[in-house]
């Protein structure tokens, strides 16, 4: 294998944790490179989760989950402004439907206060109804005003783009194959694209973090995938089903099947929790859908199931330790950010601080004098005023061509997503950056046109356009299909 790069730090994994680590490292005088095995960032756990910025009352006091959750929640309040993150600080409720569950809420209240969560309070039935009128069967709730919801994919891309504007680099379609050591220390990473010299590696590989760690000689933990299924509702039909985050009283295995709003106005129910063996099993099941619906109906009996527009599943990385695995491993120069299940999204900026500080201290790196913390903020066309829309069309006629009718997404926004520093190169990449294809028809109308725009802007053929992953071709040349059939 040939050497293709030499950097101080390689970050493995382009999800919310890996991109947050990359951004934090880019604050220092370090050469940093993030590797992602898929064609785009954040298409693992980050793309399919509940998108909640947790307050921090659930995790055991003193655990890494609790410490980084509370710190991460505070950091997102700063990052929201700096990076233009899509966040709604809705607050969250854990609701009770009987006296036994009310006792559980008291335990969560005390734990949350011990964890340092601010503003926690127990609400009566009447106080709950004032905030969430559809929760008529609830007798009380734990209220956490510091919680909210965000757009996780957008946050991960923003972290990466901020890192890039500060000198870091990102390589997609680059799979890690192994490591080269010298005198017991990490010296290089072997990848599908070539060998990268480095002194430090951060393992943020999600459900594959244990496999990456074993390649480096660290067999101290294992990761088990836990699948969660969801149902998403059309925002035009039930945007007022709930206004924030509504949890049932949690179990030892899960925070429970919740009813939750999104930053874009949709509502979803989910997720359940299924421990599985296959790390790529994202199939939804009839049993799972029935479980989710039955649980959600305990809180809101009249669920508008006719307004459901899609079902999906995501995988969480459950560690054998029961907690996050953060920090240096037995392999010198190798750092883990593993087992990042809930509240991993919320904790990501705090985890990044821990790892970046540790590596900078070991390397003797100092912070840059002119770190560019802000990203240019851009308002989507559908959120502009009529006057702003007219001005945008006057400046760029592609704003006058609506490609996605459900979400009012224009051709200009799609082209911009393809040309961004962390560019959209797949149909789902465009969807997650712009929402083209996320409306009621789920891409039935705009999908073919989005495909044409990607092919045109990347100067590739239609059959070369991918849906999401490296093998997810949507179209084939007719003669190619005939040859394969023969």
CSV table of C-alpha atoms in Angstrom, one decimal:
chain,number,residue,atom,x,y,z
A,1,UNK,CA,0.0,0.0,0.0
A,2,UNK,CA,1.2,3.5,-0.8
A,3,UNK,CA,1.2,6.3,1.8
A,4,UNK,CA,-1.4,8.9,0.9
A,5,UNK,CA,-1.3,11.3,3.9
A,6,UNK,CA,0.5,12.2,7.1
A,7,UNK,CA,-1.5,13.8,10.0
A,8,UNK,CA,-1.3,14.1,13.7
A,9,UNK,CA,-4.7,12.6,14.4
A,10,UNK,CA,-7.0,10.3,12.5
A,11,UNK,CA,-10.7,10.2,13.6
A,12,UNK,CA,-12.5,7.0,12.6
A,13,UNK,CA,-16.3,7.4,12.1
A,14,UNK,CA,-18.3,10.3,10.6
A,15,UNK,CA,-21.3,10.3,13.0
A,16,UNK,CA,-22.1,13.0,15.6
A,17,UNK,CA,-19.3,11.9,17.9
A,18,UNK,CA,-16.6,11.7,15.3
A,19,UNK,CA,-17.5,15.0,13.7
A,20,UNK,CA,-17.7,16.7,17.1
A,21,UNK,CA,-14.3,15.3,18.0
A,22,UNK,CA,-12.9,16.6,14.7
A,23,UNK,CA,-14.2,20.1,15.3
A,24,UNK,CA,-12.8,20.2,18.8
A,25,UNK,CA,-9.4,18.9,17.6
A,26,UNK,CA,-9.4,21.6,14.9
A,27,UNK,CA,-9.1,24.2,17.7
A,28,UNK,CA,-5.5,23.1,18.2
A,29,UNK,CA,-2.4,23.3,16.0
A,30,UNK,CA,-2.9,19.7,14.9
A,31,UNK,CA,-3.3,18.1,11.5
A,32,UNK,CA,-6.6,16.2,11.6
A,33,UNK,CA,-8.3,13.8,9.2
A,34,UNK,CA,-11.7,12.1,9.6
A,35,UNK,CA,-12.3,8.7,7.8
A,36,UNK,CA,-15.8,7.5,7.0
A,37,UNK,CA,-16.4,4.2,5.3
A,38,UNK,CA,-19.7,5.2,3.6
A,39,UNK,CA,-20.2,7.8,0.8
A,40,UNK,CA,-21.5,10.4,3.3
A,41,UNK,CA,-21.3,11.4,6.9
A,42,UNK,CA,-23.8,10.5,9.6
A,43,UNK,CA,-25.6,7.6,8.0
A,44,UNK,CA,-25.3,5.2,11.0
A,45,UNK,CA,-26.9,5.8,14.4
A,46,UNK,CA,-26.8,9.6,13.8
A,47,UNK,CA,-29.4,9.5,11.0
A,48,UNK,CA,-31.9,7.3,12.8
A,49,UNK,CA,-32.5,8.2,16.4
A,50,UNK,CA,-34.9,10.2,18.6
A,51,UNK,CA,-33.0,13.5,18.0
A,52,UNK,CA,-33.4,14.5,21.6
A,53,UNK,CA,-31.0,16.8,23.5
A,54,UNK,CA,-31.6,15.2,26.9
A,55,UNK,CA,-31.5,17.2,30.1
A,56,UNK,CA,-29.5,14.6,32.0
A,57,UNK,CA,-31.7,13.2,34.7
A,58,UNK,CA,-31.7,9.5,33.5
A,59,UNK,CA,-28.1,8.3,33.6
A,60,UNK,CA,-26.6,7.0,36.9
A,61,UNK,CA,-25.0,9.8,39.0
A,62,UNK,CA,-21.2,9.9,38.4
A,63,UNK,CA,-21.3,7.9,35.2
A,64,UNK,CA,-19.7,9.2,32.0
A,65,UNK,CA,-23.2,9.3,30.5
A,66,UNK,CA,-24.4,11.6,33.2
A,67,UNK,CA,-21.4,13.9,33.3
A,68,UNK,CA,-21.1,14.4,29.5
A,69,UNK,CA,-24.9,14.6,29.1
A,70,UNK,CA,-25.3,17.7,31.4
A,71,UNK,CA,-22.2,19.3,29.9
A,72,UNK,CA,-23.1,18.6,26.4
A,73,UNK,CA,-26.6,20.0,26.8
A,74,UNK,CA,-25.1,23.3,27.9
A,75,UNK,CA,-22.6,23.3,25.0
A,76,UNK,CA,-25.4,22.9,22.5
A,77,UNK,CA,-26.8,26.3,23.7
A,78,UNK,CA,-23.6,27.9,22.5
A,79,UNK,CA,-23.1,25.8,19.4
A,80,UNK,CA,-26.7,26.5,18.2
A,81,UNK,CA,-25.7,30.1,17.6
A,82,UNK,CA,-22.2,29.5,16.3
A,83,UNK,CA,-23.1,26.8,13.8
A,84,UNK,CA,-26.7,27.7,13.1
A,85,UNK,CA,-27.9,24.4,14.4
A,86,UNK,CA,-31.6,23.5,14.0
A,87,UNK,CA,-32.7,23.1,17.6
A,88,UNK,CA,-36.0,23.7,19.4
A,89,UNK,CA,-35.7,23.9,23.2
A,90,UNK,CA,-39.1,22.4,23.9
A,91,UNK,CA,-38.4,20.8,27.3
A,92,UNK,CA,-39.3,17.2,28.0
A,93,UNK,CA,-41.7,15.3,30.2
A,94,UNK,CA,-41.6,11.9,31.8
A,95,UNK,CA,-45.2,11.1,32.4
A,96,UNK,CA,-47.0,8.9,34.9
A,97,UNK,CA,-50.3,7.2,34.5
A,98,UNK,CA,-50.5,5.7,38.0
A,99,UNK,CA,-49.2,6.2,41.6
A,100,UNK,CA,-46.4,3.6,41.2
A,101,UNK,CA,-45.0,5.5,38.2
A,102,UNK,CA,-45.3,8.8,40.2
A,103,UNK,CA,-42.9,7.3,42.7
A,104,UNK,CA,-40.5,6.5,39.9
A,105,UNK,CA,-40.6,10.2,38.9
A,106,UNK,CA,-39.5,11.2,42.4
A,107,UNK,CA,-36.4,8.9,42.0
A,108,UNK,CA,-35.6,10.5,38.6
A,109,UNK,CA,-36.1,14.0,40.1
A,110,UNK,CA,-33.5,13.2,42.9
A,111,UNK,CA,-31.1,11.7,40.4
A,112,UNK,CA,-31.4,14.6,38.0
A,113,UNK,CA,-30.7,17.1,40.8
A,114,UNK,CA,-27.7,15.0,41.8
A,115,UNK,CA,-26.5,15.1,38.2
A,116,UNK,CA,-26.7,18.9,38.2
A,117,UNK,CA,-29.8,19.3,35.9
A,118,UNK,CA,-31.4,22.6,36.4
A,119,UNK,CA,-35.1,23.5,36.6
A,120,UNK,CA,-36.5,20.0,37.2
A,121,UNK,CA,-40.1,19.9,38.7
A,122,UNK,CA,-42.9,17.5,39.2
A,123,UNK,CA,-46.1,18.7,37.4
A,124,UNK,CA,-49.7,17.9,38.4
A,125,UNK,CA,-52.3,16.6,35.8
A,126,UNK,CA,-53.6,20.1,35.3
A,127,UNK,CA,-50.1,21.5,34.7
A,128,UNK,CA,-49.3,18.8,32.2
A,129,UNK,CA,-52.5,19.5,30.3
A,130,UNK,CA,-51.5,23.2,30.0
A,131,UNK,CA,-48.3,22.1,28.2
A,132,UNK,CA,-49.6,19.1,26.3
A,133,UNK,CA,-53.4,19.1,26.0
A,134,UNK,CA,-53.6,15.6,24.4
A,135,UNK,CA,-52.2,13.9,27.4
A,136,UNK,CA,-55.5,13.5,29.2
A,137,UNK,CA,-54.7,10.1,30.8
A,138,UNK,CA,-51.6,11.3,32.6
A,139,UNK,CA,-51.8,12.1,36.3
A,140,UNK,CA,-48.4,13.9,36.6
A,141,UNK,CA,-45.0,14.3,35.0
A,142,UNK,CA,-41.4,15.2,35.6
A,143,UNK,CA,-40.7,18.4,33.7
A,144,UNK,CA,-37.1,19.1,32.4
A,145,UNK,CA,-37.1,22.6,30.8
A,146,UNK,CA,-33.5,22.3,29.5
A,147,UNK,CA,-34.2,19.5,27.1
A,148,UNK,CA,-35.0,19.9,23.4
A,149,UNK,CA,-34.9,18.4,20.0
A,150,UNK,CA,-32.4,18.9,17.1
A,151,UNK,CA,-31.6,17.8,13.6
A,152,UNK,CA,-28.7,15.4,14.3
A,153,UNK,CA,-27.6,15.0,10.7
A,154,UNK,CA,-27.4,18.8,10.3
A,155,UNK,CA,-25.4,19.0,13.5
A,156,UNK,CA,-22.9,16.4,12.4
A,157,UNK,CA,-22.4,18.1,9.0
A,158,UNK,CA,-22.0,21.5,10.7
A,159,UNK,CA,-19.3,20.1,13.1
A,160,UNK,CA,-17.4,18.7,10.1
A,161,UNK,CA,-17.7,21.9,8.0
A,162,UNK,CA,-16.5,24.0,10.9
A,163,UNK,CA,-13.5,21.7,11.3
A,164,UNK,CA,-12.8,21.9,7.6
A,165,UNK,CA,-12.8,25.7,7.6
A,166,UNK,CA,-10.2,25.4,10.4
A,167,UNK,CA,-7.9,23.1,8.4
A,168,UNK,CA,-9.2,19.6,9.1
A,169,UNK,CA,-10.0,17.2,6.3
A,170,UNK,CA,-12.7,14.5,5.7
A,171,UNK,CA,-12.4,11.4,3.6
A,172,UNK,CA,-15.5,9.4,2.8
A,173,UNK,CA,-15.6,6.0,1.0
A,174,UNK,CA,-12.5,5.1,3.1
A,175,UNK,CA,-12.6,1.9,5.1
A,176,UNK,CA,-10.1,1.2,7.9
A,177,UNK,CA,-8.4,-2.2,7.4
A,178,UNK,CA,-5.8,-2.2,10.2
A,179,UNK,CA,-3.0,-0.3,12.0
A,180,UNK,CA,0.7,-0.2,11.8
A,181,UNK,CA,2.6,0.1,15.1
A,182,UNK,CA,6.2,1.1,15.9
A,183,UNK,CA,7.6,0.3,19.3
A,184,UNK,CA,4.0,-0.5,20.5
A,185,UNK,CA,2.6,2.9,19.4
A,186,UNK,CA,0.2,3.7,16.6
A,187,UNK,CA,2.2,4.9,13.6
A,188,UNK,CA,-0.2,4.5,10.7
A,189,UNK,CA,-3.7,3.5,9.6
A,190,UNK,CA,-4.2,1.1,6.7
A,191,UNK,CA,-7.3,2.0,4.7
A,192,UNK,CA,-9.0,1.0,1.5
A,193,UNK,CA,-7.5,4.1,-0.1
A,194,UNK,CA,-3.9,3.7,1.2
A,195,UNK,CA,-1.8,4.2,4.3
A,196,UNK,CA,-2.1,7.3,6.5
A,197,UNK,CA,0.7,8.1,8.8
A,198,UNK,CA,-0.4,9.4,12.2
A,199,UNK,CA,0.5,9.5,15.9
A,200,UNK,CA,-3.1,9.4,17.3
A,201,UNK,CA,-6.3,7.6,16.4
A,202,UNK,CA,-9.8,8.4,17.8
A,203,UNK,CA,-12.1,5.4,17.5
A,204,UNK,CA,-15.7,6.8,17.0
A,205,UNK,CA,-16.9,3.9,14.8
A,206,UNK,CA,-20.3,3.4,16.4
A,207,UNK,CA,-21.6,-0.1,16.3
A,208,UNK,CA,-18.2,-1.2,14.8
A,209,UNK,CA,-16.1,0.5,17.5
A,210,UNK,CA,-15.2,-2.8,19.2
A,211,UNK,CA,-14.0,-4.3,15.8
A,212,UNK,CA,-11.8,-1.2,15.2
A,213,UNK,CA,-10.4,-1.4,18.7
A,214,UNK,CA,-9.5,-5.1,18.3
A,215,UNK,CA,-7.6,-4.2,15.1
A,216,UNK,CA,-5.5,-1.9,17.3
A,217,UNK,CA,-5.0,-4.6,20.0
A,218,UNK,CA,-7.7,-3.4,22.4
A,219,UNK,CA,-10.2,-6.2,23.3
A,220,UNK,CA,-11.4,-4.6,26.5
A,221,UNK,CA,-15.0,-4.2,25.5
A,222,UNK,CA,-17.6,-5.4,23.0
A,223,UNK,CA,-20.5,-3.6,21.3
A,224,UNK,CA,-23.9,-5.1,20.8
A,225,UNK,CA,-26.4,-3.6,18.4
A,226,UNK,CA,-29.8,-2.6,19.7
A,227,UNK,CA,-32.5,-1.8,17.2
A,228,UNK,CA,-35.1,0.8,17.6
A,229,UNK,CA,-38.1,1.3,15.3
A,230,UNK,CA,-40.0,4.5,14.7
A,231,UNK,CA,-43.2,5.8,12.9
A,232,UNK,CA,-43.2,9.3,11.5
A,233,UNK,CA,-46.4,11.4,11.0
A,234,UNK,CA,-47.1,14.0,8.3
A,235,UNK,CA,-46.6,17.5,9.8
A,236,UNK,CA,-49.6,18.9,7.9
A,237,UNK,CA,-51.9,16.4,9.6
A,238,UNK,CA,-50.8,16.3,13.2
A,239,UNK,CA,-48.3,19.1,14.0
A,240,UNK,CA,-50.1,19.7,17.4
A,241,UNK,CA,-50.2,16.1,18.6
A,242,UNK,CA,-47.5,17.0,21.1
A,243,UNK,CA,-45.4,20.2,21.4
A,244,UNK,CA,-42.3,18.8,23.0
A,245,UNK,CA,-40.7,15.5,24.1
A,246,UNK,CA,-43.0,13.1,26.0
A,247,UNK,CA,-41.5,10.0,27.6
A,248,UNK,CA,-43.3,7.2,29.4
A,249,UNK,CA,-41.8,6.2,32.8
A,250,UNK,CA,-38.6,4.4,31.8
A,251,UNK,CA,-37.6,0.7,32.2
A,252,UNK,CA,-34.1,-0.7,32.9
A,253,UNK,CA,-33.6,-1.4,29.2
A,254,UNK,CA,-35.0,1.7,27.6
A,255,UNK,CA,-36.3,5.2,28.1
A,256,UNK,CA,-39.5,3.9,26.6
A,257,UNK,CA,-41.6,4.5,23.5
A,258,UNK,CA,-42.1,8.2,23.3
A,259,UNK,CA,-44.2,10.7,21.4
A,260,UNK,CA,-42.1,13.6,20.2
A,261,UNK,CA,-42.1,16.6,17.9
A,262,UNK,CA,-39.2,17.4,15.5
A,263,UNK,CA,-37.5,20.6,14.5
A,264,UNK,CA,-39.4,20.4,11.2
A,265,UNK,CA,-42.9,20.1,12.7
A,266,UNK,CA,-43.4,16.4,12.2
A,267,UNK,CA,-44.3,14.0,15.1
A,268,UNK,CA,-43.0,10.5,15.6
A,269,UNK,CA,-43.6,7.6,18.0
A,270,UNK,CA,-40.9,5.2,19.0
A,271,UNK,CA,-38.5,3.7,19.6
A,272,UNK,CA,-38.7,0.2,20.9
A,273,UNK,CA,-35.6,-1.7,21.9
A,274,UNK,CA,-34.6,-5.0,20.4
A,275,UNK,CA,-31.2,-6.6,21.1
A,276,UNK,CA,-30.0,-8.2,17.8
A,277,UNK,CA,-26.9,-9.8,16.4
A,278,UNK,CA,-26.8,-8.4,12.8
A,279,UNK,CA,-25.1,-5.0,12.7
A,280,UNK,CA,-26.8,-4.0,9.5
A,281,UNK,CA,-30.3,-5.1,10.4
A,282,UNK,CA,-32.5,-2.0,9.8
A,283,UNK,CA,-35.7,-3.8,8.8
A,284,UNK,CA,-38.9,-2.7,10.5
A,285,UNK,CA,-41.3,-5.5,11.6
A,286,UNK,CA,-45.0,-5.8,12.0
A,287,UNK,CA,-44.5,-6.8,15.6
A,288,UNK,CA,-42.4,-3.7,16.3
A,289,UNK,CA,-44.9,-1.4,14.7
A,290,UNK,CA,-47.7,-3.0,16.8
A,291,UNK,CA,-45.6,-2.6,19.9
A,292,UNK,CA,-45.0,1.1,19.2
A,293,UNK,CA,-48.6,1.9,18.4
A,294,UNK,CA,-50.0,0.1,21.4
A,295,UNK,CA,-47.5,1.9,23.8
A,296,UNK,CA,-48.2,5.3,22.3
A,297,UNK,CA,-51.9,4.8,22.6
A,298,UNK,CA,-51.6,4.4,26.3
A,299,UNK,CA,-50.7,8.1,26.4
A,300,UNK,CA,-52.8,9.4,23.4
A,301,UNK,CA,-55.6,6.9,22.6
A,302,UNK,CA,-56.7,8.6,19.4
A,303,UNK,CA,-53.5,8.4,17.4
A,304,UNK,CA,-54.0,9.5,13.8
A,305,UNK,CA,-52.4,6.5,12.2
A,306,UNK,CA,-53.8,7.5,8.8
A,307,UNK,CA,-51.3,10.4,8.9
A,308,UNK,CA,-48.2,8.1,9.2
A,309,UNK,CA,-45.9,8.6,6.2
A,310,UNK,CA,-43.0,6.3,6.9
A,311,UNK,CA,-41.4,3.8,9.3
A,312,UNK,CA,-37.7,3.4,9.9
A,313,UNK,CA,-35.2,1.8,12.3
A,314,UNK,CA,-31.9,2.8,13.8
A,315,UNK,CA,-29.2,0.9,15.7
A,316,UNK,CA,-27.6,1.9,19.0
A,317,UNK,CA,-24.1,0.8,20.1
A,318,UNK,CA,-24.6,-0.9,23.5
A,319,UNK,CA,-21.2,-1.4,25.3
A,320,UNK,CA,-20.4,-4.4,27.5
A,321,UNK,CA,-19.4,-1.9,30.3
A,322,UNK,CA,-22.8,-0.3,30.6
A,323,UNK,CA,-21.3,3.2,30.2
A,324,UNK,CA,-19.5,5.3,27.6
A,325,UNK,CA,-15.9,4.2,26.9
A,326,UNK,CA,-14.0,7.4,26.5
A,327,UNK,CA,-10.2,8.0,26.6
A,328,UNK,CA,-6.9,6.3,26.0
A,329,UNK,CA,-6.8,2.5,25.5
A,330,UNK,CA,-4.0,0.0,26.1
A,331,UNK,CA,-2.6,0.7,22.6
A,332,UNK,CA,-0.5,3.8,22.9
A,333,UNK,CA,-1.9,6.7,20.8
A,334,UNK,CA,-5.3,5.0,20.4
A,335,UNK,CA,-8.3,6.6,22.0
A,336,UNK,CA,-11.9,5.3,22.2
A,337,UNK,CA,-15.2,7.1,22.0
A,338,UNK,CA,-17.3,3.9,22.1
A,339,UNK,CA,-20.6,2.7,23.4
A,340,UNK,CA,-22.2,6.0,22.4
A,341,UNK,CA,-25.8,5.0,22.8
A,342,UNK,CA,-28.3,7.5,24.4
A,343,UNK,CA,-27.5,10.2,25.4
A,344,UNK,CA,-24.7,10.0,22.9
A,345,UNK,CA,-26.1,12.8,20.7
A,346,UNK,CA,-26.4,15.2,23.6
A,347,UNK,CA,-23.0,14.1,25.0
A,348,UNK,CA,-21.0,14.4,21.8
A,349,UNK,CA,-19.6,18.0,22.3
A,350,UNK,CA,-18.5,17.1,25.9
A,351,UNK,CA,-16.9,13.8,24.8
A,352,UNK,CA,-15.1,15.8,22.1
A,353,UNK,CA,-13.7,18.2,24.8
A,354,UNK,CA,-12.4,15.3,26.9
A,355,UNK,CA,-10.6,13.6,24.0
A,356,UNK,CA,-9.2,16.7,22.3
A,357,UNK,CA,-7.8,18.0,25.6
A,358,UNK,CA,-6.1,14.6,26.3
A,359,UNK,CA,-4.5,14.4,22.9
A,360,UNK,CA,-3.4,18.0,22.8
A,361,UNK,CA,-1.8,17.6,26.2
A,362,UNK,CA,0.0,14.4,25.2
A,363,UNK,CA,1.2,16.0,22.0
A,364,UNK,CA,2.0,19.4,23.5
A,365,UNK,CA,-0.4,21.1,21.1
A,366,UNK,CA,-1.7,24.6,21.8
A,367,UNK,CA,-4.9,26.2,20.7
A,368,UNK,CA,-5.0,28.3,17.6
A,369,UNK,CA,-5.2,32.0,18.0
A,370,UNK,CA,-7.8,32.5,15.2
A,371,UNK,CA,-10.1,29.5,15.4
A,372,UNK,CA,-13.2,30.2,13.2
A,373,UNK,CA,-16.0,29.1,15.4
A,374,UNK,CA,-18.9,30.5,13.3
A,375,UNK,CA,-20.4,29.0,10.2
A,376,UNK,CA,-22.4,31.1,7.6
A,377,UNK,CA,-26.1,30.9,8.5
A,378,UNK,CA,-28.5,30.3,5.6
A,379,UNK,CA,-32.2,30.4,5.9
A,380,UNK,CA,-34.1,27.7,3.9
A,381,UNK,CA,-36.4,29.0,1.1
A,382,UNK,CA,-39.6,27.7,2.8
A,383,UNK,CA,-38.7,29.7,6.0
A,384,UNK,CA,-38.1,33.0,4.1
A,385,UNK,CA,-40.6,35.8,4.0
A,386,UNK,CA,-42.2,36.5,0.6
A,387,UNK,CA,-39.9,39.5,0.1
A,388,UNK,CA,-36.9,37.4,0.9
A,389,UNK,CA,-38.0,34.7,-1.5
A,390,UNK,CA,-38.4,37.2,-4.3
A,391,UNK,CA,-35.0,38.7,-3.6
A,392,UNK,CA,-33.4,35.2,-3.6
A,393,UNK,CA,-35.1,34.4,-7.0
A,394,UNK,CA,-33.9,37.7,-8.4
A,395,UNK,CA,-30.3,36.8,-7.4
A,396,UNK,CA,-30.5,33.1,-8.5
A,397,UNK,CA,-33.2,31.9,-10.8
A,398,UNK,CA,-32.9,28.3,-9.5
A,399,UNK,CA,-34.7,29.5,-6.3
A,400,UNK,CA,-37.7,29.8,-8.6
A,401,UNK,CA,-37.8,26.1,-9.4
A,402,UNK,CA,-39.4,24.1,-6.7
A,403,UNK,CA,-38.2,20.5,-6.9
A,404,UNK,CA,-39.8,19.1,-3.7
A,405,UNK,CA,-43.4,20.2,-3.5
A,406,UNK,CA,-44.1,18.7,-0.1
A,407,UNK,CA,-41.3,20.6,1.7
A,408,UNK,CA,-41.0,23.5,-0.9
A,409,UNK,CA,-37.3,22.8,-1.6
A,410,UNK,CA,-35.8,24.6,-4.6
A,411,UNK,CA,-33.2,23.6,-7.1
A,412,UNK,CA,-30.9,26.3,-5.8
A,413,UNK,CA,-30.8,24.6,-2.3
A,414,UNK,CA,-30.1,21.2,-3.8
A,415,UNK,CA,-27.3,22.5,-5.9
A,416,UNK,CA,-25.9,24.3,-2.9
A,417,UNK,CA,-26.0,21.1,-0.9
A,418,UNK,CA,-24.0,19.3,-3.6
A,419,UNK,CA,-21.4,22.1,-3.6
A,420,UNK,CA,-20.9,22.4,0.1
A,421,UNK,CA,-17.5,21.5,1.7
A,422,UNK,CA,-19.1,18.2,3.0
A,423,UNK,CA,-21.0,17.8,-0.2
A,424,UNK,CA,-24.1,15.7,-0.8
A,425,UNK,CA,-23.2,13.0,-3.3
A,426,UNK,CA,-26.2,10.7,-2.9
A,427,UNK,CA,-30.0,11.1,-3.0
A,428,UNK,CA,-30.3,10.6,0.7
A,429,UNK,CA,-27.5,13.0,1.2
A,430,UNK,CA,-29.5,15.7,-0.5
A,431,UNK,CA,-32.6,14.7,1.4
A,432,UNK,CA,-31.0,15.1,4.8
A,433,UNK,CA,-29.3,18.4,3.9
A,434,UNK,CA,-32.4,20.0,2.3
A,435,UNK,CA,-35.4,17.8,3.2
A,436,UNK,CA,-36.2,17.1,-0.4
A,437,UNK,CA,-38.0,13.8,-0.2
A,438,UNK,CA,-38.9,14.0,3.5
A,439,UNK,CA,-42.5,15.1,3.0
A,440,UNK,CA,-45.8,13.2,2.6
A,441,UNK,CA,-44.9,11.6,-0.7
A,442,UNK,CA,-41.5,10.5,0.6
A,443,UNK,CA,-39.7,11.4,-2.7
A,444,UNK,CA,-42.2,9.9,-5.0
A,445,UNK,CA,-42.4,13.2,-6.9
A,446,UNK,CA,-39.0,14.8,-6.5
A,447,UNK,CA,-36.8,11.7,-6.3
A,448,UNK,CA,-36.2,11.4,-10.1
A,449,UNK,CA,-35.5,15.1,-10.5
A,450,UNK,CA,-33.1,15.1,-7.5
A,451,UNK,CA,-31.3,12.2,-9.2
A,452,UNK,CA,-30.9,14.2,-12.4
A,453,UNK,CA,-29.5,17.2,-10.6
A,454,UNK,CA,-26.9,15.1,-8.8
A,455,UNK,CA,-25.8,13.5,-12.0
A,456,UNK,CA,-25.6,16.9,-13.7
A,457,UNK,CA,-23.7,18.6,-10.9
A,458,UNK,CA,-21.3,15.7,-10.3
A,459,UNK,CA,-20.9,15.1,-14.0
A,460,UNK,CA,-21.7,11.4,-13.7
A,461,UNK,CA,-24.3,9.2,-15.4
A,462,UNK,CA,-27.7,8.4,-13.8
A,463,UNK,CA,-26.8,4.8,-13.0
A,464,UNK,CA,-23.8,6.1,-11.0
A,465,UNK,CA,-26.0,8.0,-8.6
A,466,UNK,CA,-26.4,6.3,-5.3
A,467,UNK,CA,-29.3,6.3,-2.9
A,468,UNK,CA,-27.1,6.2,0.2
A,469,UNK,CA,-24.5,3.5,0.7
A,470,UNK,CA,-21.8,2.4,-1.7
A,471,UNK,CA,-23.9,-0.5,-3.2
A,472,UNK,CA,-27.2,1.4,-3.3
A,473,UNK,CA,-27.6,2.0,-7.0
A,474,UNK,CA,-31.1,3.1,-8.1
A,475,UNK,CA,-30.8,2.6,-11.8
A,476,UNK,CA,-28.9,0.4,-14.3
A,477,UNK,CA,-28.1,0.8,-17.9
A,478,UNK,CA,-30.5,-1.5,-19.9
A,479,UNK,CA,-27.7,-3.4,-21.6
A,480,UNK,CA,-26.0,-3.9,-18.3
A,481,UNK,CA,-29.1,-5.3,-16.7
A,482,UNK,CA,-29.6,-7.6,-19.8
A,483,UNK,CA,-26.0,-8.9,-19.3
A,484,UNK,CA,-26.5,-9.6,-15.6
A,485,UNK,CA,-29.7,-11.4,-16.3
A,486,UNK,CA,-28.1,-13.5,-19.0
